[in-house]
Coordinates of C-alpha atoms and ligand atoms in Angstrom, one line a residue:
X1 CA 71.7 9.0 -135.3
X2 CA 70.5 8.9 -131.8
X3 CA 67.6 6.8 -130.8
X4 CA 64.4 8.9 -130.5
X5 CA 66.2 11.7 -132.9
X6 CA 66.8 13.0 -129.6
X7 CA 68.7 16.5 -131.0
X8 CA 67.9 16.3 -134.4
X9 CA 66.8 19.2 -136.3
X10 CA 63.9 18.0 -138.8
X11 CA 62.2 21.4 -139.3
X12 CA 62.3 25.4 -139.6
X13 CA 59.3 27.2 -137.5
X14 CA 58.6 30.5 -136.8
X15 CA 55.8 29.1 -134.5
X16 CA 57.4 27.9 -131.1
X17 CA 60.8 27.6 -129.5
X18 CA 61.3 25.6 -126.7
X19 CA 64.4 26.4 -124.6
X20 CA 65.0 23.1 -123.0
X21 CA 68.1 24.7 -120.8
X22 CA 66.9 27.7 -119.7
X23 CA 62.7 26.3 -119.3
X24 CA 61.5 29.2 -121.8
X25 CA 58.3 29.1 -124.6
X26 CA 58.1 31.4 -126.7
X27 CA 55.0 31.0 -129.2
X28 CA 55.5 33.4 -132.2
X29 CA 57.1 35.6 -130.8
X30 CA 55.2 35.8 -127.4
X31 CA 56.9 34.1 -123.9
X32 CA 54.5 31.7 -122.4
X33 CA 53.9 33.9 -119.2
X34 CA 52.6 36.9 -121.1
X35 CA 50.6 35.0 -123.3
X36 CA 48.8 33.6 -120.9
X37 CA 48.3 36.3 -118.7
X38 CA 45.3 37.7 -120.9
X39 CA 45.5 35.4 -124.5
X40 CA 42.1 33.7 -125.0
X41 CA 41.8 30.9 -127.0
X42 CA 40.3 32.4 -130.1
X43 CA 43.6 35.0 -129.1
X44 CA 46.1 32.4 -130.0
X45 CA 44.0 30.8 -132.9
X46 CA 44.8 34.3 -134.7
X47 CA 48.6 34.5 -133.7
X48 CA 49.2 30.8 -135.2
X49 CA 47.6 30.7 -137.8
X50 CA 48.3 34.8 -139.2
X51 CA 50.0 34.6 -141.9
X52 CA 49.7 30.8 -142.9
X53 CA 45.9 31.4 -144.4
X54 CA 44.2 33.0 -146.4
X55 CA 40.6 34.4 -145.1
X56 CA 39.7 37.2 -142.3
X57 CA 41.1 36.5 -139.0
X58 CA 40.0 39.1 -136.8
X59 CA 38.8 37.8 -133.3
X60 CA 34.7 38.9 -133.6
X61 CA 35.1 37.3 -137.1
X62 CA 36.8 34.6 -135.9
X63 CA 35.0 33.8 -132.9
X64 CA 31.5 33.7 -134.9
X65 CA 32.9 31.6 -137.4
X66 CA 34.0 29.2 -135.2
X67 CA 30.9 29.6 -133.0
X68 CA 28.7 28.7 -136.3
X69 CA 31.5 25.6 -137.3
X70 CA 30.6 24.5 -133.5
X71 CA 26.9 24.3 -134.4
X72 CA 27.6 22.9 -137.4
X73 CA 29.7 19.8 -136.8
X74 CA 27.2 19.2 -133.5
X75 CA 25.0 16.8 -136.5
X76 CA 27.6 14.8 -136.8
X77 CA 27.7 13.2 -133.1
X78 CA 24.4 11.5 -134.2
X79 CA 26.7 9.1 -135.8
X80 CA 28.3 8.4 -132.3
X81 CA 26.5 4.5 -131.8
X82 CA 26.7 2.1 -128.9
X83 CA 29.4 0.5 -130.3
X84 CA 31.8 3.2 -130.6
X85 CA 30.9 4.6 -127.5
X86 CA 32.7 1.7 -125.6
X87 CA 36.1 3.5 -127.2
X88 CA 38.2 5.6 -124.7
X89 CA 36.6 9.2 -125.5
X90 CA 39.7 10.3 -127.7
X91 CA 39.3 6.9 -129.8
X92 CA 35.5 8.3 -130.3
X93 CA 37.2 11.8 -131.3
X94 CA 39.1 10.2 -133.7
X95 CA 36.6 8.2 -135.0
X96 CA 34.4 11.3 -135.5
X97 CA 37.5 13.9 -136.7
X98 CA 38.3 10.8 -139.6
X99 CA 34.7 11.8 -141.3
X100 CA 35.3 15.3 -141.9
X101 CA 36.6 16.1 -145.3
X102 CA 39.9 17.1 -146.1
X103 CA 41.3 20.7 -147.2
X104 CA 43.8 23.1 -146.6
X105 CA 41.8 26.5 -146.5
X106 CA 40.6 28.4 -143.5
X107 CA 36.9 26.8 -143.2
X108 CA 38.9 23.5 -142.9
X109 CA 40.8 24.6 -139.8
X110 CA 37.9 26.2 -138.2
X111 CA 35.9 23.1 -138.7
X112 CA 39.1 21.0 -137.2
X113 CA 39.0 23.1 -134.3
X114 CA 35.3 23.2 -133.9
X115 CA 34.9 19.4 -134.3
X116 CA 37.0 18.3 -131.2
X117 CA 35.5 21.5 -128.4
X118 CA 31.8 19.8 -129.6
X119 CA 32.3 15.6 -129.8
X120 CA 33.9 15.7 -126.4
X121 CA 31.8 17.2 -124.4
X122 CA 28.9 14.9 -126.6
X123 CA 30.8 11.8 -125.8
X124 CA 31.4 12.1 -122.5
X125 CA 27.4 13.3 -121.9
X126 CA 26.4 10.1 -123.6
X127 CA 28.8 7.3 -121.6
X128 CA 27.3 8.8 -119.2
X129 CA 23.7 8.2 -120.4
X130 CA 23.1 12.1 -120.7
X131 CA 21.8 13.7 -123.2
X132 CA 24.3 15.7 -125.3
X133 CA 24.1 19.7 -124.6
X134 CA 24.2 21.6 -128.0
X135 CA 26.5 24.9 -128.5
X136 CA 25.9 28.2 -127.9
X137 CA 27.8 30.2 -130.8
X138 CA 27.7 33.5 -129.0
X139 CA 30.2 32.1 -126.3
X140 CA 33.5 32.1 -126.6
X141 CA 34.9 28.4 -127.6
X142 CA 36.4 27.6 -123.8
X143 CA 33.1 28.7 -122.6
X144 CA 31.0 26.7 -124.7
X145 CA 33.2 23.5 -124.2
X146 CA 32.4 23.8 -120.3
X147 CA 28.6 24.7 -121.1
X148 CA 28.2 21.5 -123.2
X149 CA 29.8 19.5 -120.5
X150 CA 27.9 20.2 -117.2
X151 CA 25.3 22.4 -118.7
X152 CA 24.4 26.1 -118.3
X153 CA 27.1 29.3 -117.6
X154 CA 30.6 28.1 -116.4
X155 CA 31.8 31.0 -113.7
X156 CA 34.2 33.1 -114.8
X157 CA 37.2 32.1 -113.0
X158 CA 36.7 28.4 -114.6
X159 CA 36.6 29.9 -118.1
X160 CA 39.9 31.8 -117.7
X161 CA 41.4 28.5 -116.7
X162 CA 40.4 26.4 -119.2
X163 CA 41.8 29.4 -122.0
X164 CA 44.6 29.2 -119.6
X165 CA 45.2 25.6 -120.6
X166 CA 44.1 25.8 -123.9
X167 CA 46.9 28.6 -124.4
X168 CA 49.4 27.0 -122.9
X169 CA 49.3 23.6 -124.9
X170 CA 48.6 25.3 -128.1
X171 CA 51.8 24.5 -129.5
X172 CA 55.1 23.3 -128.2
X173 CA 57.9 23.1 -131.3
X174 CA 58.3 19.6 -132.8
X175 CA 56.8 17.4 -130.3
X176 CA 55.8 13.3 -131.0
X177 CA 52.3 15.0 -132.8
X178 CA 53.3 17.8 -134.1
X179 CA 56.1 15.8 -136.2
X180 CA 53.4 13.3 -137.3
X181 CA 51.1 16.6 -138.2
X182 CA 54.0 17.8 -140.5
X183 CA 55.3 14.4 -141.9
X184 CA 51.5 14.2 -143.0
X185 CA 51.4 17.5 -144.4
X186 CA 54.3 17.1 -146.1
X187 CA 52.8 14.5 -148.9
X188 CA 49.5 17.0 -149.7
X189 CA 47.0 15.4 -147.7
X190 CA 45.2 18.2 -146.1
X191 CA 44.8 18.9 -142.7
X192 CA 42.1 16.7 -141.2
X193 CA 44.6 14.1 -142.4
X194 CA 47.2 15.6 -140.5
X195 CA 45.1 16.0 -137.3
X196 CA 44.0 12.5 -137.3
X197 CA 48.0 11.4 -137.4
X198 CA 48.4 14.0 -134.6
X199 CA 45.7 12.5 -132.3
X200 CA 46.5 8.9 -132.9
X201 CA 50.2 9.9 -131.7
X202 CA 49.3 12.3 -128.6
X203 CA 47.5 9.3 -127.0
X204 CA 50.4 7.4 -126.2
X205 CA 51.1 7.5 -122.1
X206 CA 54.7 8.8 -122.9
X207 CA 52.7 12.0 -124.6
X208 CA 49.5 13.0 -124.0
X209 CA 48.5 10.3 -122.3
X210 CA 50.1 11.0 -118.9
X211 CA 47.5 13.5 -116.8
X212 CA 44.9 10.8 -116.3
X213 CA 47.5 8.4 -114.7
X214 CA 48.7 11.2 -112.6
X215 CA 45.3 11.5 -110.9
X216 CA 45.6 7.7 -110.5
X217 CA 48.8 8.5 -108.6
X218 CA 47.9 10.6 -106.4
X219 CA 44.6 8.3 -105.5
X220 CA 47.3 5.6 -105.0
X221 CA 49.7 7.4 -102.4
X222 CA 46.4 8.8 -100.6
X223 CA 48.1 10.9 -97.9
X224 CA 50.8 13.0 -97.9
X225 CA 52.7 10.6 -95.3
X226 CA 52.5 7.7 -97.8
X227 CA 54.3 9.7 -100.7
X228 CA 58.3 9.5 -100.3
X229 CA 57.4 5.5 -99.6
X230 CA 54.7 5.0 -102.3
X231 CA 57.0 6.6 -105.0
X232 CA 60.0 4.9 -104.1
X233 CA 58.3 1.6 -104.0
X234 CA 57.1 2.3 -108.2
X235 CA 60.9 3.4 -109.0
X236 CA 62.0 -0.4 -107.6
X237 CA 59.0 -1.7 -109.7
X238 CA 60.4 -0.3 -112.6
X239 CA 57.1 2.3 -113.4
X240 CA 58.3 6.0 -114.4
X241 CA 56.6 8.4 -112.4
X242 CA 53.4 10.6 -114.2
X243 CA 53.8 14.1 -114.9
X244 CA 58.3 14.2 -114.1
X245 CA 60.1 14.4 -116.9
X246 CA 60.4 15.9 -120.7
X247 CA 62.8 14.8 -124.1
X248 CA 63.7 18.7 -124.3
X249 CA 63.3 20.2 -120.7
X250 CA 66.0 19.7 -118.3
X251 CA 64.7 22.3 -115.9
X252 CA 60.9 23.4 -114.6
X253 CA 58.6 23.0 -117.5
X254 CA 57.4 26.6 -117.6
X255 CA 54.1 25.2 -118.8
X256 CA 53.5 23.8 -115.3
X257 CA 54.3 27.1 -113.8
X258 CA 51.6 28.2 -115.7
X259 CA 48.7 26.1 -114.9
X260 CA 49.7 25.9 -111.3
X261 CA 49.3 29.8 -111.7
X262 CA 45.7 29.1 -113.5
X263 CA 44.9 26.9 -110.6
X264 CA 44.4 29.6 -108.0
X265 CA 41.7 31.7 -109.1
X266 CA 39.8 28.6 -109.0
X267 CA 41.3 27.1 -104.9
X268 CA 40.7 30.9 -103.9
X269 CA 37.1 30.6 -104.9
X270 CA 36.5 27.4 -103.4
X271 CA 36.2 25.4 -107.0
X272 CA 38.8 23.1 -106.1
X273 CA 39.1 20.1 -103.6
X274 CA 41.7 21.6 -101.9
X275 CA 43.5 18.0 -99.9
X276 CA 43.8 17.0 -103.3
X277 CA 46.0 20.1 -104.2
X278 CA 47.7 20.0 -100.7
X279 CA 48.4 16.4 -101.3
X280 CA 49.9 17.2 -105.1
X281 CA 52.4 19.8 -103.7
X282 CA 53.4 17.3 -101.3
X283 CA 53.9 14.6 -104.2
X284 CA 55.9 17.0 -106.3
X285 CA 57.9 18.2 -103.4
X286 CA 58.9 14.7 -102.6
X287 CA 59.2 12.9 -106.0
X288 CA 61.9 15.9 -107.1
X289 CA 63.5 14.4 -104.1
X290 CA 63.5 10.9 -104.7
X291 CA 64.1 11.7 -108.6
X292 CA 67.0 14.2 -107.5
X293 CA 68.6 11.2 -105.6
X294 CA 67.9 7.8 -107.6
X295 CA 68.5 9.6 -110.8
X296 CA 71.5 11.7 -110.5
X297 CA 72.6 12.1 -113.7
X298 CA 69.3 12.9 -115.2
X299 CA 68.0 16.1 -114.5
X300 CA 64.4 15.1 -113.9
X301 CA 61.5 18.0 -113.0
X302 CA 57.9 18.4 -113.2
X303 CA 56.2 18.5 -116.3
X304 CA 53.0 20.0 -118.3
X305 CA 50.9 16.9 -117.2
X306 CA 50.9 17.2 -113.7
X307 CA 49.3 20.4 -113.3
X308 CA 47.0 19.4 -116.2
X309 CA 45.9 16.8 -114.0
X310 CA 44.8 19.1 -111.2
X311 CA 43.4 21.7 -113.7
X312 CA 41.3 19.6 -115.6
X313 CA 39.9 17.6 -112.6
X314 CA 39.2 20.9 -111.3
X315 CA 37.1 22.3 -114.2
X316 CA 35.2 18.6 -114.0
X317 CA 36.5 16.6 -116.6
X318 CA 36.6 13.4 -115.6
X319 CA 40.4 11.7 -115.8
X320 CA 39.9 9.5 -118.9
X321 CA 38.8 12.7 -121.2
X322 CA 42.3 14.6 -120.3
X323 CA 43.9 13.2 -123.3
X324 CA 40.8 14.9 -125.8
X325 CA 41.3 17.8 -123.7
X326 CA 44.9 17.9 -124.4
X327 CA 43.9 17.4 -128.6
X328 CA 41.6 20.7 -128.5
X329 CA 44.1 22.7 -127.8
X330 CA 46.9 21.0 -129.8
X331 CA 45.0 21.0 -132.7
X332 CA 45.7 24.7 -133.9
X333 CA 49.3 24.1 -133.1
X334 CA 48.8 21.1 -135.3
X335 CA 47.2 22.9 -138.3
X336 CA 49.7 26.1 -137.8
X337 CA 52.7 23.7 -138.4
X338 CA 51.3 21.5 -141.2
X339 CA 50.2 24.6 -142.8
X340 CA 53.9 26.0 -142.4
X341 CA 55.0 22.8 -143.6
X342 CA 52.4 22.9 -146.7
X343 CA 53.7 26.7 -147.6
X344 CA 57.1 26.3 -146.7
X345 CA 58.2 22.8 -146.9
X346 CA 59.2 19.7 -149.2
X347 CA 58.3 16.3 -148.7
X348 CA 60.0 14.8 -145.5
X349 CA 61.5 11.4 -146.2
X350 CA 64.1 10.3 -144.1
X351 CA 66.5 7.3 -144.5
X352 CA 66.9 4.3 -142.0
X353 CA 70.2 2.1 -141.7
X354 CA 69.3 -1.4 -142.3
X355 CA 70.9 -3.6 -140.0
X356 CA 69.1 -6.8 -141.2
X357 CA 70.6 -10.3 -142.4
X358 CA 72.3 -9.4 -145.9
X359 CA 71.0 -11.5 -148.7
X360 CA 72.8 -15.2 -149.1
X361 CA 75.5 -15.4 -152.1
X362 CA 73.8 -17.2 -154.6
Ligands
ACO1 N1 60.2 8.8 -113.7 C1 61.3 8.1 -113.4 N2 62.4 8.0 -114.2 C2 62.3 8.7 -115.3 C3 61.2 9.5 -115.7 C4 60.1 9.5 -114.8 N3 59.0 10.2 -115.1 N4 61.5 10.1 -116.9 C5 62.7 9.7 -117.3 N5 63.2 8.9 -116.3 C6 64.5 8.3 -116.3 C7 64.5 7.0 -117.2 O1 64.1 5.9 -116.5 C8 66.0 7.0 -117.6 O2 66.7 6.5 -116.6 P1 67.9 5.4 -116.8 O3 68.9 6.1 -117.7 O4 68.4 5.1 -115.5 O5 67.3 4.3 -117.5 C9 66.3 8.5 -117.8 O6 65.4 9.2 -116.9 C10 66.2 9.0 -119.2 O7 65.0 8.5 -119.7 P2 64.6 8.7 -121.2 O8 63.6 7.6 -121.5 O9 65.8 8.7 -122.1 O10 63.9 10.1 -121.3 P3 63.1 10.6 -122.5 O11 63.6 11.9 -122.8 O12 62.9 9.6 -123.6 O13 61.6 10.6 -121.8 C11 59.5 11.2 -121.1 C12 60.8 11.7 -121.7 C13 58.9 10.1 -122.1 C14 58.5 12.3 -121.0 C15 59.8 10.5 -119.7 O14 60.4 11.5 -118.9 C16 58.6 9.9 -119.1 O15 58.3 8.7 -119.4 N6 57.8 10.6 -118.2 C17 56.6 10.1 -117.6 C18 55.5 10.3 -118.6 C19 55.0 11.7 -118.7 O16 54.9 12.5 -117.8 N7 54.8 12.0 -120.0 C20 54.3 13.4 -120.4 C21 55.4 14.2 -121.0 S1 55.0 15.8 -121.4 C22 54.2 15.8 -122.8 O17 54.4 15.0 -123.7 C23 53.1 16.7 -123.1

C-alpha cells in the first residue's frame, strides 16, 4: 500500500479519465478542449448524468427544471442567521446543502445542483450587508449565478467564462471528493449525503481550497521583480507554492490551459485588471523555474487552481468564495459518480494494517 493510495485503482468510470503522463481529460467520451469550446453548463449536466437517471434530460427541459429548482430552494436562505453567517461561505453552503432531503432520483440532483448556484451568491450578498438577489429561471444557471451576485445582466463574454469553468471542473476521475462522493454512495445514503461528504473534503487547502491562497500570493510578491526572490524565500520556509502541482499530473494540467484560454475574451474586453494577469504570467514563468531547479526529481507544473484564481477574481467573486465556486461545478461530477457507484457498484470497504501495540499475554 502506498501512502495516499497514490496508484491505486478503487473504481470503474465511464465518466472521466485523467491522463496524468500525457496532461489529457477526457469527460465521457469528450477531450477537455472540445468540450469547452462551446459545452454550457446545463451541456455537461446532460452528458454526466445520461444514462445514470431516470427522467427527461433534454437541455430546454433541463434548463427550466433547474431554473424552477433555483427559485425553489432560494426560501431556504432565510434560514441563513447571524451566527452562521460568520462561517467561511462554503461552511454556510454546507450548512444550507445538509437540510435538503435525501434521494436518488432526478429532482434530487437538480435540487443538489440548484441549491449551491443560489446560497452562494445569497451568502456572500448578506456578509456583505446586501440584500440577497433572487433567480431568474429563464437564464441559463451560469448566468443567473453572476446575476444574483452583482445584480442585473452579466455581459456575454463573462457568462461564457464562468460555463468555461464550470465545464472544466465538472468532473476529474477519482479525486479526494469524488472518492468521498462514492464511498458515501456506496452504503445507500442518497446523494445530498454524498454531496455534503464531497464539500466537506474539497475544502481542504491541498484540494479545493488552493485558488484563494493563490490570489494571496500574488498580493504577497507584488511586482514582477520581487517573484524569483519571494518564491524562493516560501520554499526555504517550508510553504508549498499555490496552484503548482497535482497527485496525478506530471505535466501541464490541461485544465489550466483551458481557463487561461477562458481568460481572454474577458482581458480583450477590458474586464480584467490586466497587471494582475501580467504579474501572474510572470509568477508562473518563474516558479516552473525555481520548481524545475529545487525540485528535480519531481516533475512539478501549474495546476487548475492558478488560473481559477485569475478567472474567478475576474468575474468578481471575491477570493474566499473560490472554494463554493469550485463545489458548483463539482457537484454534477459528484452526483454522476455516486449515481454510477449506486447502479453499478457494491459497498466499498477497504482494510487497514494495524500496526498498533499487540495485546499483553495474559
Ligand atoms: N510547491 C512546492 N513543492 C511541492 C509542491 C508545491 N506546490 N507540490 C509538491 N511539492 C513537492 C513536495 O514538497 C515533495 O517534495 P519532497 O519530496 O522534496 O518532500 C514532492 O513535491 C512531492 O510532494 P507530494 O506531497 O508527494 O505530492 P502530492 O502528490 O501528494 O501533492 C498536491 C499534490 C497536494 C496538489 C501538492 O502538489 C500541493 O500541495 N500543491 C499546492 C496546493 C495546490 O495547488 N492544490 C490544488 C491541487 S489541484 C486540485 O485539487 C483541484
Amino acid at each position: 500500500m502506498k501512502n495516499g493510495l497514490e496508484d491505486v485503482i478503487a473504481a470503474e468510470t465511464q465518466l472521466s479519465d485523467v491522463d496524468g503522463e500525457a496532461g489529457r481529460l477526457v469527460i465521457r467520451g469528450v477531450s477537455l478542449e472540445h468540450l469547452v469550446d462551446d459545452a454550457s453548463y446545463e451541456d455537461v449536466v446532460i452528458l454526466l448524468l445520461g444514462g445514470l437517471i431516470e427522467g427527461n434530460l433534454q437541455k430546454e427541459e433541463l434548463r427550466r427544471r433547474l431554473g424552477h429548482m433555483r427559485t425553489e430552494v432560494f426560501a431556504d436562505i432565510r434560514t441563513i442567521d447571524d451566527h452562521i453567517l460568520e462561517l467561511p461561505p462554503v461552511d454556510i453552503m454546507r450548512a444550507l446543502i445538509a437540510r435538503l432531503p435525501d434521494g436518488d432520483d432526478l429532482e434530487a440532483a437538480l435540487r443538489l445542483l440548484a441549491a449551491p448556484a443560489v446560497f452562494l451568491p445569497a451568502i456572500l450578498r448578506l456578509k456583505n450587508g446586501d440584500k440577497p438577489i433572487a433567480p431568474s429561471s429563464s437564464l441559463s444557471q451560469s448566468a443567473d449565478i453572476l446575476a444574483m451576485l452583482g445584480g442585473g445582466l452579466p455581459s456575454a463574454e463573462k457568462v461564457k467564462a464562468l460555463d468555461a469553468y464550470l465545464v472544466t471542473i465538472s468532473d476529474h476521475g477519482l479525486n479526494a471528493s469524488t472518492f468521498a462522493s462514492r464511498v458515501i454512495a456506496s452504503t445507500g445514503a442518497g446523494l445530498t449525503s454524498s454531496v455534503l461528504g464531497a464539500i466537506g473534503a474539497l475544502k481542504g487547502p491541498l484540494h479545493g481550497g488552493a485558488p484563494g491562497p493563490v490570489l494571496d500570493m500574488l498580493d504577497a510578491i507584488g511586482t514582477q521583480e520581487n517573484a524569483k526572490a519571494w518564491l524562493n524565500q516560501a520554499l526555504d520556509r517550508g510553504e508549498r507554492l499555490m496552484g503548482f502541482g497535482h497527485r496525478v499530473y506530471r505535466v501541464r494540467d490541461p485544465r489550466a490551459d483551458a481557463l487561461k484560454l477562458a481568460l481572454k475574451p474577458l482581458i480583450e474586453a477590458g474586464q480584467v485588471d490586466r497587471e494582475r494577469t501580467e504579474l501572474a504570467s510572470a509568477v508562473e514563468q518563474a516558479a516552473l523555474a525555481i520548481l524545475k531547479e529545487r525540485k528535480p526529481d519531481r516533475p512539478l507544473d501549474v495546476n487548475v487552481e492558478f488560473y481559477t484564481a485569475l478567472l474567478l477574481d475576474a468575474l468578481g467573486f471575491p477570493r474566499d468564495a473560490f472554494t463554493g465556486v469550485f463545489a458548483i461545478g463539482r457537484t454534477i461530477g459528484w452526483i454522476a459518480h455516486a449515481r454510477e457507484q449506486a447502479l453499478k457498484g457494491r459497498l466499498i470497504r477497504p482494510r487497514s494494517v494495524y500496526v498498533g501495540p499487540l495485546p499483553r499475554a495474559a
